[in-house]
Amino acid sequence: MRKYAFLLTYPHLKNSIQIERKNLGKKGDYATAIMFGVISLLGIFSIFWDWKSSLAPVVCVIITYFLNRKIIILEHLKWFFVGLILVGLLLSWGIQLSLWMFILQFLALTCILGVISSVKKLGRDRRDVIFSLNADNFSCLCPGSNDYKGYALNPMGYKKYFMTKDIDSIQQDRNGLLIVVKGEVLRPRELSASEVAQILAYFNANHVELIAAIPAQHIYREEGELAWVKILVFGIPCALGGLSIYFLGDNGRNIAVSAISILLAILLVPLLLKFVNIWKRGSLNK
């Protein structure tokens, strides 16, 4: 593929570009729904383990559901947890209920509300602007090299805004589009080849000078490392979870062991990401 770069020598660009994508964040909604679903299943299984001690957490979850319809609990999360601990202490003193078991069951069962919310999100269609550009400013999805976990769960949370006059150059390479803003190299995500061509044509139509592309071998190296990290961080938990379900969970017939295997695989992902980030920081400091 030929490489191109535009150096912006003046800000008088005509018209504007706006590129949208339908239901971009739904893959994150699916992941969130699955995570909440697995944790809520553990809470449901705990009810059958000891239904008498589970009555209090179930009642508290029901109260939380109706309370959340009156006020936004997330805006008062600190006081909500203080109240939850006080209720747990009263129950542990009054009916000899384990405080930690009460809190764990409550949190697990509360994930049912998360499942309901995620399902509602999945049922709604939406269109998100993934790239926009005019004479004053532009925006794009550009997560950092260590932001792949968050980006996978919430792509639109990594939409960033910049001033158009701060763009040093725009170039096309073998992997798409690179934008240099005040010396910082950005890689806009989710753009197709035709959309990249549309953006380049926009600058070409405004008579911006076309020059040779800036070499970006270090960018390719970082993107290659990122691809391997994704394979390891997400592949290892999937492989271990699958083996655990097959051998320990009797190929999925043992529902409790299978659910625990899936939960542990999900929890292993952030631990591996943390390890990789520590390793990368250590490599940079050498």
PDB file of N, CA and C in Angstrom, residues 86-161:
ATOM      1  N   LEU A  86     -24.036  -1.553  57.940  1.00  0.00           N
ATOM      2  CA  LEU A  86     -24.807  -1.427  59.184  1.00  0.00           C
ATOM      3  C   LEU A  86     -25.921  -2.469  59.248  1.00  0.00           C
ATOM      4  N   VAL A  87     -26.620  -2.672  58.127  1.00  0.00           N
ATOM      5  CA  VAL A  87     -27.661  -3.702  58.077  1.00  0.00           C
ATOM      6  C   VAL A  87     -27.053  -5.067  58.320  1.00  0.00           C
ATOM      7  N   GLY A  88     -25.892  -5.337  57.701  1.00  0.00           N
ATOM      8  CA  GLY A  88     -25.224  -6.622  57.908  1.00  0.00           C
ATOM      9  C   GLY A  88     -24.824  -6.832  59.356  1.00  0.00           C
ATOM     10  N   LEU A  89     -24.326  -5.770  60.008  1.00  0.00           N
ATOM     11  CA  LEU A  89     -23.945  -5.886  61.415  1.00  0.00           C
ATOM     12  C   LEU A  89     -25.160  -6.167  62.299  1.00  0.00           C
ATOM     13  N   LEU A  90     -26.279  -5.478  62.017  1.00  0.00           N
ATOM     14  CA  LEU A  90     -27.506  -5.718  62.795  1.00  0.00           C
ATOM     15  C   LEU A  90     -27.995  -7.149  62.618  1.00  0.00           C
ATOM     16  N   LEU A  91     -27.948  -7.649  61.382  1.00  0.00           N
ATOM     17  CA  LEU A  91     -28.401  -9.018  61.124  1.00  0.00           C
ATOM     18  C   LEU A  91     -27.474 -10.037  61.775  1.00  0.00           C
ATOM     19  N   SER A  92     -26.161  -9.776  61.736  1.00  0.00           N
ATOM     20  CA  SER A  92     -25.218 -10.712  62.357  1.00  0.00           C
ATOM     21  C   SER A  92     -25.384 -10.741  63.872  1.00  0.00           C
ATOM     22  N   TRP A  93     -25.791  -9.608  64.436  1.00  0.00           N
ATOM     23  CA  TRP A  93     -26.017  -9.550  65.879  1.00  0.00           C
ATOM     24  C   TRP A  93     -27.384 -10.109  66.256  1.00  0.00           C
ATOM     25  N   GLY A  94     -28.398  -9.854  65.421  1.00  0.00           N
ATOM     26  CA  GLY A  94     -29.757 -10.258  65.762  1.00  0.00           C
ATOM     27  C   GLY A  94     -30.082 -11.709  65.469  1.00  0.00           C
ATOM     28  N   ILE A  95     -29.661 -12.215  64.286  1.00  0.00           N
ATOM     29  CA  ILE A  95     -30.035 -13.589  63.906  1.00  0.00           C
ATOM     30  C   ILE A  95     -28.806 -14.452  63.631  1.00  0.00           C
ATOM     31  N   GLN A  96     -27.658 -14.015  64.140  1.00  0.00           N
ATOM     32  CA  GLN A  96     -26.410 -14.792  64.001  1.00  0.00           C
ATOM     33  C   GLN A  96     -26.073 -15.092  62.540  1.00  0.00           C
ATOM     34  N   LEU A  97     -26.239 -14.085  61.682  1.00  0.00           N
ATOM     35  CA  LEU A  97     -25.935 -14.238  60.266  1.00  0.00           C
ATOM     36  C   LEU A  97     -24.514 -13.743  59.989  1.00  0.00           C
ATOM     37  N   SER A  98     -23.752 -14.493  59.205  1.00  0.00           N
ATOM     38  CA  SER A  98     -22.387 -14.100  58.885  1.00  0.00           C
ATOM     39  C   SER A  98     -22.394 -12.799  58.080  1.00  0.00           C
ATOM     40  N   LEU A  99     -21.661 -11.801  58.572  1.00  0.00           N
ATOM     41  CA  LEU A  99     -21.618 -10.495  57.900  1.00  0.00           C
ATOM     42  C   LEU A  99     -21.050 -10.626  56.485  1.00  0.00           C
ATOM     43  N   TRP A 100     -19.917 -11.334  56.372  1.00  0.00           N
ATOM     44  CA  TRP A 100     -19.274 -11.429  55.065  1.00  0.00           C
ATOM     45  C   TRP A 100     -20.110 -12.241  54.083  1.00  0.00           C
ATOM     46  N   MET A 101     -20.776 -13.295  54.588  1.00  0.00           N
ATOM     47  CA  MET A 101     -21.636 -14.079  53.705  1.00  0.00           C
ATOM     48  C   MET A 101     -22.818 -13.246  53.228  1.00  0.00           C
ATOM     49  N   PHE A 102     -23.349 -12.411  54.096  1.00  0.00           N
ATOM     50  CA  PHE A 102     -24.461 -11.533  53.728  1.00  0.00           C
ATOM     51  C   PHE A 102     -24.026 -10.558  52.635  1.00  0.00           C
ATOM     52  N   ILE A 103     -22.842  -9.927  52.809  1.00  0.00           N
ATOM     53  CA  ILE A 103     -22.371  -8.946  51.825  1.00  0.00           C
ATOM     54  C   ILE A 103     -22.074  -9.617  50.487  1.00  0.00           C
ATOM     55  N   LEU A 104     -21.410 -10.785  50.524  1.00  0.00           N
ATOM     56  CA  LEU A 104     -21.077 -11.480  49.279  1.00  0.00           C
ATOM     57  C   LEU A 104     -22.334 -11.923  48.533  1.00  0.00           C
ATOM     58  N   GLN A 105     -23.309 -12.474  49.271  1.00  0.00           N
ATOM     59  CA  GLN A 105     -24.550 -12.894  48.619  1.00  0.00           C
ATOM     60  C   GLN A 105     -25.294 -11.694  48.044  1.00  0.00           C
ATOM     61  N   PHE A 106     -25.318 -10.607  48.797  1.00  0.00           N
ATOM     62  CA  PHE A 106     -26.016  -9.405  48.317  1.00  0.00           C
ATOM     63  C   PHE A 106     -25.373  -8.894  47.032  1.00  0.00           C
ATOM     64  N   LEU A 107     -24.036  -8.796  47.022  1.00  0.00           N
ATOM     65  CA  LEU A 107     -23.352  -8.286  45.828  1.00  0.00           C
ATOM     66  C   LEU A 107     -23.565  -9.211  44.635  1.00  0.00           C
ATOM     67  N   ALA A 108     -23.527 -10.541  44.882  1.00  0.00           N
ATOM     68  CA  ALA A 108     -23.732 -11.490  43.785  1.00  0.00           C
ATOM     69  C   ALA A 108     -25.147 -11.398  43.233  1.00  0.00           C
ATOM     70  N   LEU A 109     -26.127 -11.301  44.120  1.00  0.00           N
ATOM     71  CA  LEU A 109     -27.523 -11.239  43.679  1.00  0.00           C
ATOM     72  C   LEU A 109     -27.853  -9.891  43.046  1.00  0.00           C
ATOM     73  N   THR A 110     -27.147  -8.838  43.479  1.00  0.00           N
ATOM     74  CA  THR A 110     -27.369  -7.521  42.883  1.00  0.00           C
ATOM     75  C   THR A 110     -26.990  -7.513  41.408  1.00  0.00           C
ATOM     76  N   CYS A 111     -26.089  -8.427  41.009  1.00  0.00           N
ATOM     77  CA  CYS A 111     -25.692  -8.508  39.599  1.00  0.00           C
ATOM     78  C   CYS A 111     -26.873  -8.861  38.700  1.00  0.00           C
ATOM     79  N   ILE A 112     -27.945  -9.422  39.274  1.00  0.00           N
ATOM     80  CA  ILE A 112     -29.158  -9.674  38.486  1.00  0.00           C
ATOM     81  C   ILE A 112     -29.692  -8.356  37.929  1.00  0.00           C
ATOM     82  N   LEU A 113     -29.600  -7.287  38.737  1.00  0.00           N
ATOM     83  CA  LEU A 113     -30.037  -5.971  38.268  1.00  0.00           C
ATOM     84  C   LEU A 113     -29.143  -5.494  37.123  1.00  0.00           C
ATOM     85  N   GLY A 114     -27.840  -5.839  37.206  1.00  0.00           N
ATOM     86  CA  GLY A 114     -26.937  -5.499  36.118  1.00  0.00           C
ATOM     87  C   GLY A 114     -27.282  -6.233  34.835  1.00  0.00           C
ATOM     88  N   VAL A 115     -27.705  -7.501  34.974  1.00  0.00           N
ATOM     89  CA  VAL A 115     -28.131  -8.275  33.802  1.00  0.00           C
ATOM     90  C   VAL A 115     -29.347  -7.630  33.157  1.00  0.00           C
ATOM     91  N   ILE A 116     -30.317  -7.229  33.971  1.00  0.00           N
ATOM     92  CA  ILE A 116     -31.532  -6.587  33.452  1.00  0.00           C
ATOM     93  C   ILE A 116     -31.183  -5.303  32.707  1.00  0.00           C
ATOM     94  N   SER A 117     -30.291  -4.496  33.305  1.00  0.00           N
ATOM     95  CA  SER A 117     -29.885  -3.236  32.664  1.00  0.00           C
ATOM     96  C   SER A 117     -29.149  -3.492  31.353  1.00  0.00           C
ATOM     97  N   SER A 118     -28.270  -4.500  31.336  1.00  0.00           N
ATOM     98  CA  SER A 118     -27.507  -4.813  30.122  1.00  0.00           C
ATOM     99  C   SER A 118     -28.426  -5.302  29.005  1.00  0.00           C
ATOM    100  N   VAL A 119     -29.414  -6.127  29.361  1.00  0.00           N
ATOM    101  CA  VAL A 119     -30.362  -6.642  28.366  1.00  0.00           C
ATOM    102  C   VAL A 119     -31.164  -5.496  27.753  1.00  0.00           C
ATOM    103  N   LYS A 120     -31.544  -4.529  28.580  1.00  0.00           N
ATOM    104  CA  LYS A 120     -32.268  -3.364  28.066  1.00  0.00           C
ATOM    105  C   LYS A 120     -31.405  -2.576  27.092  1.00  0.00           C
ATOM    106  N   LYS A 121     -30.109  -2.423  27.423  1.00  0.00           N
ATOM    107  CA  LYS A 121     -29.197  -1.723  26.516  1.00  0.00           C
ATOM    108  C   LYS A 121     -29.064  -2.444  25.190  1.00  0.00           C
ATOM    109  N   LEU A 122     -28.975  -3.777  25.258  1.00  0.00           N
ATOM    110  CA  LEU A 122     -28.800  -4.565  24.033  1.00  0.00           C
ATOM    111  C   LEU A 122     -30.026  -4.473  23.135  1.00  0.00           C
ATOM    112  N   GLY A 123     -31.170  -4.195  23.731  1.00  0.00           N
ATOM    113  CA  GLY A 123     -32.395  -4.101  22.941  1.00  0.00           C
ATOM    114  C   GLY A 123     -32.585  -2.773  22.242  1.00  0.00           C
ATOM    115  N   ARG A 124     -31.714  -1.794  22.560  1.00  0.00           N
ATOM    116  CA  ARG A 124     -31.837  -0.467  21.955  1.00  0.00           C
ATOM    117  C   ARG A 124     -30.764  -0.256  20.896  1.00  0.00           C
ATOM    118  N   ASP A 125     -31.173   0.246  19.747  1.00  0.00           N
ATOM    119  CA  ASP A 125     -30.217   0.601  18.696  1.00  0.00           C
ATOM    120  C   ASP A 125     -29.744   2.034  18.894  1.00  0.00           C
ATOM    121  N   ARG A 126     -28.483   2.268  18.594  1.00  0.00           N
ATOM    122  CA  ARG A 126     -27.954   3.634  18.680  1.00  0.00           C
ATOM    123  C   ARG A 126     -26.854   3.816  17.648  1.00  0.00           C
ATOM    124  N   ARG A 127     -26.629   5.043  17.273  1.00  0.00           N
ATOM    125  CA  ARG A 127     -25.571   5.378  16.317  1.00  0.00           C
ATOM    126  C   ARG A 127     -24.581   6.302  17.025  1.00  0.00           C
ATOM    127  N   ASP A 128     -23.319   5.951  16.952  1.00  0.00           N
ATOM    128  CA  ASP A 128     -22.274   6.713  17.620  1.00  0.00           C
ATOM    129  C   ASP A 128     -21.325   7.315  16.592  1.00  0.00           C
ATOM    130  N   VAL A 129     -20.909   8.552  16.836  1.00  0.00           N
ATOM    131  CA  VAL A 129     -19.949   9.223  15.964  1.00  0.00           C
ATOM    132  C   VAL A 129     -18.554   8.760  16.351  1.00  0.00           C
ATOM    133  N   ILE A 130     -17.868   8.063  15.442  1.00  0.00           N
ATOM    134  CA  ILE A 130     -16.537   7.551  15.738  1.00  0.00           C
ATOM    135  C   ILE A 130     -15.431   8.463  15.203  1.00  0.00           C
ATOM    136  N   PHE A 131     -15.783   9.354  14.280  1.00  0.00           N
ATOM    137  CA  PHE A 131     -14.792  10.304  13.746  1.00  0.00           C
ATOM    138  C   PHE A 131     -15.535  11.520  13.228  1.00  0.00           C
ATOM    139  N   SER A 132     -15.065  12.687  13.606  1.00  0.00           N
ATOM    140  CA  SER A 132     -15.636  13.932  13.077  1.00  0.00           C
ATOM    141  C   SER A 132     -14.511  14.942  12.885  1.00  0.00           C
ATOM    142  N   LEU A 133     -14.672  15.791  11.909  1.00  0.00           N
ATOM    143  CA  LEU A 133     -13.617  16.753  11.569  1.00  0.00           C
ATOM    144  C   LEU A 133     -14.232  17.974  10.914  1.00  0.00           C
ATOM    145  N   ASN A 134     -13.858  19.153  11.404  1.00  0.00           N
ATOM    146  CA  ASN A 134     -14.213  20.409  10.740  1.00  0.00           C
ATOM    147  C   ASN A 134     -13.057  21.381  10.910  1.00  0.00           C
ATOM    148  N   ALA A 135     -13.273  22.614  10.531  1.00  0.00           N
ATOM    149  CA  ALA A 135     -12.180  23.593  10.543  1.00  0.00           C
ATOM    150  C   ALA A 135     -11.695  23.919  11.953  1.00  0.00           C
ATOM    151  N   ASP A 136     -12.530  23.681  12.973  1.00  0.00           N
ATOM    152  CA  ASP A 136     -12.168  24.069  14.332  1.00  0.00           C
ATOM    153  C   ASP A 136     -11.610  22.913  15.154  1.00  0.00           C
ATOM    154  N   ASN A 137     -12.255  21.755  15.089  1.00  0.00           N
ATOM    155  CA  ASN A 137     -11.817  20.643  15.927  1.00  0.00           C
ATOM    156  C   ASN A 137     -12.115  19.309  15.253  1.00  0.00           C
ATOM    157  N   PHE A 138     -11.560  18.262  15.823  1.00  0.00           N
ATOM    158  CA  PHE A 138     -11.870  16.921  15.339  1.00  0.00           C
ATOM    159  C   PHE A 138     -11.865  15.955  16.516  1.00  0.00           C
ATOM    160  N   SER A 139     -12.532  14.816  16.333  1.00  0.00           N
ATOM    161  CA  SER A 139     -12.602  13.795  17.379  1.00  0.00           C
ATOM    162  C   SER A 139     -12.438  12.428  16.745  1.00  0.00           C
ATOM    163  N   CYS A 140     -11.926  11.486  17.527  1.00  0.00           N
ATOM    164  CA  CYS A 140     -11.750  10.121  17.052  1.00  0.00           C
ATOM    165  C   CYS A 140     -11.623   9.189  18.246  1.00  0.00           C
ATOM    166  N   LEU A 141     -11.721   7.894  17.981  1.00  0.00           N
ATOM    167  CA  LEU A 141     -11.513   6.882  19.011  1.00  0.00           C
ATOM    168  C   LEU A 141     -10.040   6.510  18.998  1.00  0.00           C
ATOM    169  N   CYS A 142      -9.323   6.840  20.056  1.00  0.00           N
ATOM    170  CA  CYS A 142      -7.880   6.571  20.066  1.00  0.00           C
ATOM    171  C   CYS A 142      -7.421   6.151  21.455  1.00  0.00           C
ATOM    172  N   PRO A 143      -7.651   4.886  21.831  1.00  0.00           N
ATOM    173  CA  PRO A 143      -7.165   4.387  23.122  1.00  0.00           C
ATOM    174  C   PRO A 143      -5.655   4.270  23.133  1.00  0.00           C
ATOM    175  N   GLY A 144      -5.059   4.337  24.321  1.00  0.00           N
ATOM    176  CA  GLY A 144      -3.623   4.161  24.452  1.00  0.00           C
ATOM    177  C   GLY A 144      -3.238   2.696  24.336  1.00  0.00           C
ATOM    178  N   SER A 145      -1.945   2.432  24.372  1.00  0.00           N
ATOM    179  CA  SER A 145      -1.464   1.060  24.197  1.00  0.00           C
ATOM    180  C   SER A 145      -1.858   0.153  25.352  1.00  0.00           C
ATOM    181  N   ASN A 146      -2.190   0.719  26.521  1.00  0.00           N
ATOM    182  CA  ASN A 146      -2.571  -0.092  27.683  1.00  0.00           C
ATOM    183  C   ASN A 146      -4.071  -0.042  27.968  1.00  0.00           C
ATOM    184  N   ASP A 147      -4.835   0.479  27.009  1.00  0.00           N
ATOM    185  CA  ASP A 147      -6.264   0.689  27.253  1.00  0.00           C
ATOM    186  C   ASP A 147      -7.150  -0.328  26.549  1.00  0.00           C
ATOM    187  N   TYR A 148      -6.591  -1.472  26.091  1.00  0.00           N
ATOM    188  CA  TYR A 148      -7.382  -2.385  25.272  1.00  0.00           C
ATOM    189  C   TYR A 148      -8.507  -3.039  26.051  1.00  0.00           C
ATOM    190  N   LYS A 149      -8.302  -3.282  27.355  1.00  0.00           N
ATOM    191  CA  LYS A 149      -9.377  -3.894  28.140  1.00  0.00           C
ATOM    192  C   LYS A 149     -10.562  -2.937  28.236  1.00  0.00           C
ATOM    193  N   GLY A 150     -10.299  -1.686  28.620  1.00  0.00           N
ATOM    194  CA  GLY A 150     -11.374  -0.716  28.727  1.00  0.00           C
ATOM    195  C   GLY A 150     -12.011  -0.419  27.394  1.00  0.00           C
ATOM    196  N   TYR A 151     -11.198  -0.379  26.328  1.00  0.00           N
ATOM    197  CA  TYR A 151     -11.733  -0.092  25.003  1.00  0.00           C
ATOM    198  C   TYR A 151     -12.660  -1.214  24.547  1.00  0.00           C
ATOM    199  N   ALA A 152     -12.315  -2.450  24.851  1.00  0.00           N
ATOM    200  CA  ALA A 152     -13.169  -3.570  24.453  1.00  0.00           C
ATOM    201  C   ALA A 152     -14.528  -3.504  25.145  1.00  0.00           C
ATOM    202  N   LEU A 153     -14.544  -3.011  26.382  1.00  0.00           N
ATOM    203  CA  LEU A 153     -15.804  -2.934  27.129  1.00  0.00           C
ATOM    204  C   LEU A 153     -16.595  -1.677  26.796  1.00  0.00           C
ATOM    205  N   ASN A 154     -15.908  -0.581  26.521  1.00  0.00           N
ATOM    206  CA  ASN A 154     -16.611   0.681  26.275  1.00  0.00           C
ATOM    207  C   ASN A 154     -15.845   1.519  25.261  1.00  0.00           C
ATOM    208  N   PRO A 155     -15.960   1.203  23.964  1.00  0.00           N
ATOM    209  CA  PRO A 155     -15.189   1.927  22.943  1.00  0.00           C
ATOM    210  C   PRO A 155     -15.424   3.429  22.950  1.00  0.00           C
ATOM    211  N   MET A 156     -16.682   3.844  23.127  1.00  0.00           N
ATOM    212  CA  MET A 156     -16.993   5.268  23.058  1.00  0.00           C
ATOM    213  C   MET A 156     -16.422   6.046  24.241  1.00  0.00           C
ATOM    214  N   GLY A 157     -16.009   5.346  25.280  1.00  0.00           N
ATOM    215  CA  GLY A 157     -15.371   6.017  26.406  1.00  0.00           C
ATOM    216  C   GLY A 157     -13.981   6.527  26.064  1.00  0.00           C
ATOM    217  N   TYR A 158     -13.446   6.118  24.913  1.00  0.00           N
ATOM    218  CA  TYR A 158     -12.113   6.538  24.493  1.00  0.00           C
ATOM    219  C   TYR A 158     -12.176   7.498  23.307  1.00  0.00           C
ATOM    220  N   LYS A 159     -13.294   8.175  23.181  1.00  0.00           N
ATOM    221  CA  LYS A 159     -13.416   9.222  22.179  1.00  0.00           C
ATOM    222  C   LYS A 159     -12.755  10.487  22.709  1.00  0.00           C
ATOM    223  N   LYS A 160     -11.811  11.032  21.937  1.00  0.00           N
ATOM    224  CA  LYS A 160     -11.056  12.194  22.377  1.00  0.00           C
ATOM    225  C   LYS A 160     -11.209  13.336  21.376  1.00  0.00           C
ATOM    226  N   TYR A 161     -11.076  14.550  21.871  1.00  0.00           N
ATOM    227  CA  TYR A 161     -11.289  15.747  21.063  1.00  0.00           C
ATOM    228  C   TYR A 161      -9.992  16.555  20.985  1.00  0.00           C
TER     229      TYR A 161
END
